[in-house]
Amino acid sequence: MAAERVCALDDLEQDTAVRVLVGGVPVAVVKDANGDVFALGDTCTHGDISLAEGFVEDGGTDGPTLECWAHGSRFSLRTGRPLTLPAYQPVPVFRVTVEGDDVLVDPTPVPADQLPA
Ligand code: FES
């Protein structure tokens, strides 16, 4: 499927997440401190909580993360993998393209074998 425009780049504040719908699926879109934009499945794999309501953090060597406010699991923005319990299943990762001021998200999750190790 073709990537969908989800918002303007200027709509994204640094180190905050925005919940959007991509192909009807809730996705958390994040611009980190370096200006890189990421898109993860918005629903925490530990409970029915919107990750976009959580906290963007610099995870050091783990890279930028998105922390679920409910019980504190931190998900890698690069891989969708939880770096801390209680969540142990990854959330899907979606490809992001920035064209001018438009942020586009591909509705097909990135296959696990194409994610960073
Ligand atoms: S609901 Fe997200 S860590 Fe529990």
Short mmCIF file of C-alpha atoms and ligand atoms in Angstrom, two decimals:
data_model
loop_
_atom_site.label_atom_id
_atom_site.label_comp_id
_atom_site.label_asym_id
_atom_site.label_seq_id
_atom_site.Cartn_x
_atom_site.Cartn_y
_atom_site.Cartn_z
CA MET A 1 0.00 0.00 0.00
CA ALA A 2 1.09 3.56 -0.61
CA ALA A 3 2.38 5.69 2.21
CA GLU A 4 -0.17 8.03 3.74
CA ARG A 5 0.37 11.63 4.76
CA VAL A 6 -0.27 11.71 8.51
CA CYS A 7 0.72 15.24 9.50
CA ALA A 8 3.00 18.16 8.78
CA LEU A 9 6.55 17.97 10.10
CA ASP A 10 5.88 21.21 11.98
CA ASP A 11 3.00 19.47 13.80
CA LEU A 12 5.54 17.28 15.59
CA GLU A 13 7.14 18.74 18.68
CA GLN A 14 10.56 17.44 19.57
CA ASP A 15 10.48 14.47 21.96
CA THR A 16 6.72 14.11 21.93
CA ALA A 17 4.47 11.53 20.29
CA VAL A 18 1.33 12.09 18.25
CA ARG A 19 -1.36 9.46 17.70
CA VAL A 20 -2.52 9.15 14.09
CA LEU A 21 -4.44 6.56 12.09
CA VAL A 22 -2.66 4.83 9.20
CA GLY A 23 -4.86 2.51 7.20
CA GLY A 24 -7.25 2.62 10.16
CA VAL A 25 -4.54 1.45 12.57
CA PRO A 26 -3.43 3.69 15.46
CA VAL A 27 0.22 4.67 15.11
CA ALA A 28 2.43 6.78 17.37
CA VAL A 29 4.56 9.23 15.36
CA VAL A 30 7.57 10.68 17.14
CA LYS A 31 10.21 13.28 16.32
CA ASP A 32 13.22 12.74 18.52
CA ALA A 33 15.85 15.20 19.73
CA ASN A 34 17.86 14.73 16.51
CA GLY A 35 14.87 15.55 14.35
CA ASP A 36 14.47 11.95 13.20
CA VAL A 37 10.87 10.80 12.79
CA PHE A 38 9.66 7.33 13.80
CA ALA A 39 6.35 5.49 13.67
CA LEU A 40 5.37 2.62 15.98
CA GLY A 41 2.15 0.77 16.57
CA ASP A 42 0.39 2.92 19.15
CA THR A 43 -1.01 0.19 21.39
CA CYS A 44 1.27 -1.12 24.13
CA THR A 45 1.69 -4.88 23.98
CA HIS A 46 1.20 -5.16 27.74
CA GLY A 47 -2.20 -3.46 27.87
CA ASP A 48 -4.62 -1.36 25.91
CA ILE A 49 -2.73 1.87 26.40
CA SER A 50 -1.82 4.49 23.79
CA LEU A 51 1.96 4.78 23.64
CA ALA A 52 1.55 8.28 22.20
CA GLU A 53 0.48 9.30 25.71
CA GLY A 54 3.85 8.14 27.00
CA PHE A 55 7.28 9.66 27.18
CA VAL A 56 10.01 10.01 24.54
CA GLU A 57 13.47 9.51 25.99
CA ASP A 58 17.04 9.21 24.84
CA GLY A 59 17.90 5.63 25.62
CA GLY A 60 21.66 6.15 25.23
CA THR A 61 23.14 3.18 23.40
CA ASP A 62 19.62 1.79 22.95
CA GLY A 63 18.69 4.86 20.88
CA PRO A 64 15.49 6.84 21.32
CA THR A 65 12.64 5.15 23.16
CA LEU A 66 8.95 5.59 23.86
CA GLU A 67 7.88 4.70 27.40
CA CYS A 68 4.40 3.49 28.24
CA TRP A 69 2.99 5.62 31.04
CA ALA A 70 1.02 2.76 32.60
CA HIS A 71 3.77 0.41 33.79
CA GLY A 72 6.94 1.84 32.34
CA SER A 73 7.91 -0.46 29.49
CA ARG A 74 10.26 1.38 27.14
CA PHE A 75 10.03 0.53 23.44
CA SER A 76 12.85 1.17 20.98
CA LEU A 77 11.77 3.66 18.35
CA ARG A 78 14.09 1.92 15.89
CA THR A 79 12.98 -1.67 16.40
CA GLY A 80 9.69 -1.58 18.32
CA ARG A 81 11.18 -4.03 20.83
CA PRO A 82 10.50 -3.53 24.53
CA LEU A 83 13.72 -2.80 26.39
CA THR A 84 12.13 -3.16 29.82
CA LEU A 85 9.39 -5.30 31.32
CA PRO A 86 6.52 -5.86 31.81
CA ALA A 87 5.89 -5.78 28.04
CA TYR A 88 7.82 -8.50 26.23
CA GLN A 89 6.28 -8.43 22.75
CA PRO A 90 7.37 -5.81 20.19
CA VAL A 91 5.08 -3.25 18.63
CA PRO A 92 5.11 -2.91 14.83
CA VAL A 93 7.43 -0.41 13.19
CA PHE A 94 6.34 1.57 10.15
CA ARG A 95 8.50 3.28 7.52
CA VAL A 96 8.45 7.06 7.65
CA THR A 97 9.23 9.37 4.76
CA VAL A 98 9.49 13.13 5.07
CA GLU A 99 8.79 15.01 1.84
CA GLY A 100 9.13 18.72 2.35
CA ASP A 101 6.84 19.43 5.29
CA ASP A 102 4.77 16.27 4.84
CA VAL A 103 5.23 13.22 7.06
CA LEU A 104 4.25 10.02 5.27
CA VAL A 105 3.85 6.60 6.91
CA ASP A 106 3.69 3.30 5.06
CA PRO A 107 0.78 1.28 6.48
CA THR A 108 2.63 -2.03 6.04
CA PRO A 109 4.78 -2.82 9.09
CA VAL A 110 8.48 -3.30 8.46
CA PRO A 111 9.24 -7.06 8.49
CA ALA A 112 11.16 -8.09 11.61
CA ASP A 113 14.15 -9.29 9.57
CA GLN A 114 14.54 -5.81 8.07
CA LEU A 115 14.75 -4.05 11.45
CA PRO A 116 18.09 -3.16 13.07
CA ALA A 117 19.54 -5.90 15.25
S1 FES B 1 0.16 -1.21 29.63
FE1 FES B 1 2.07 -0.56 28.82
S2 FES B 1 3.54 -1.33 30.22
FE2 FES B 1 1.63 -2.00 31.03
#
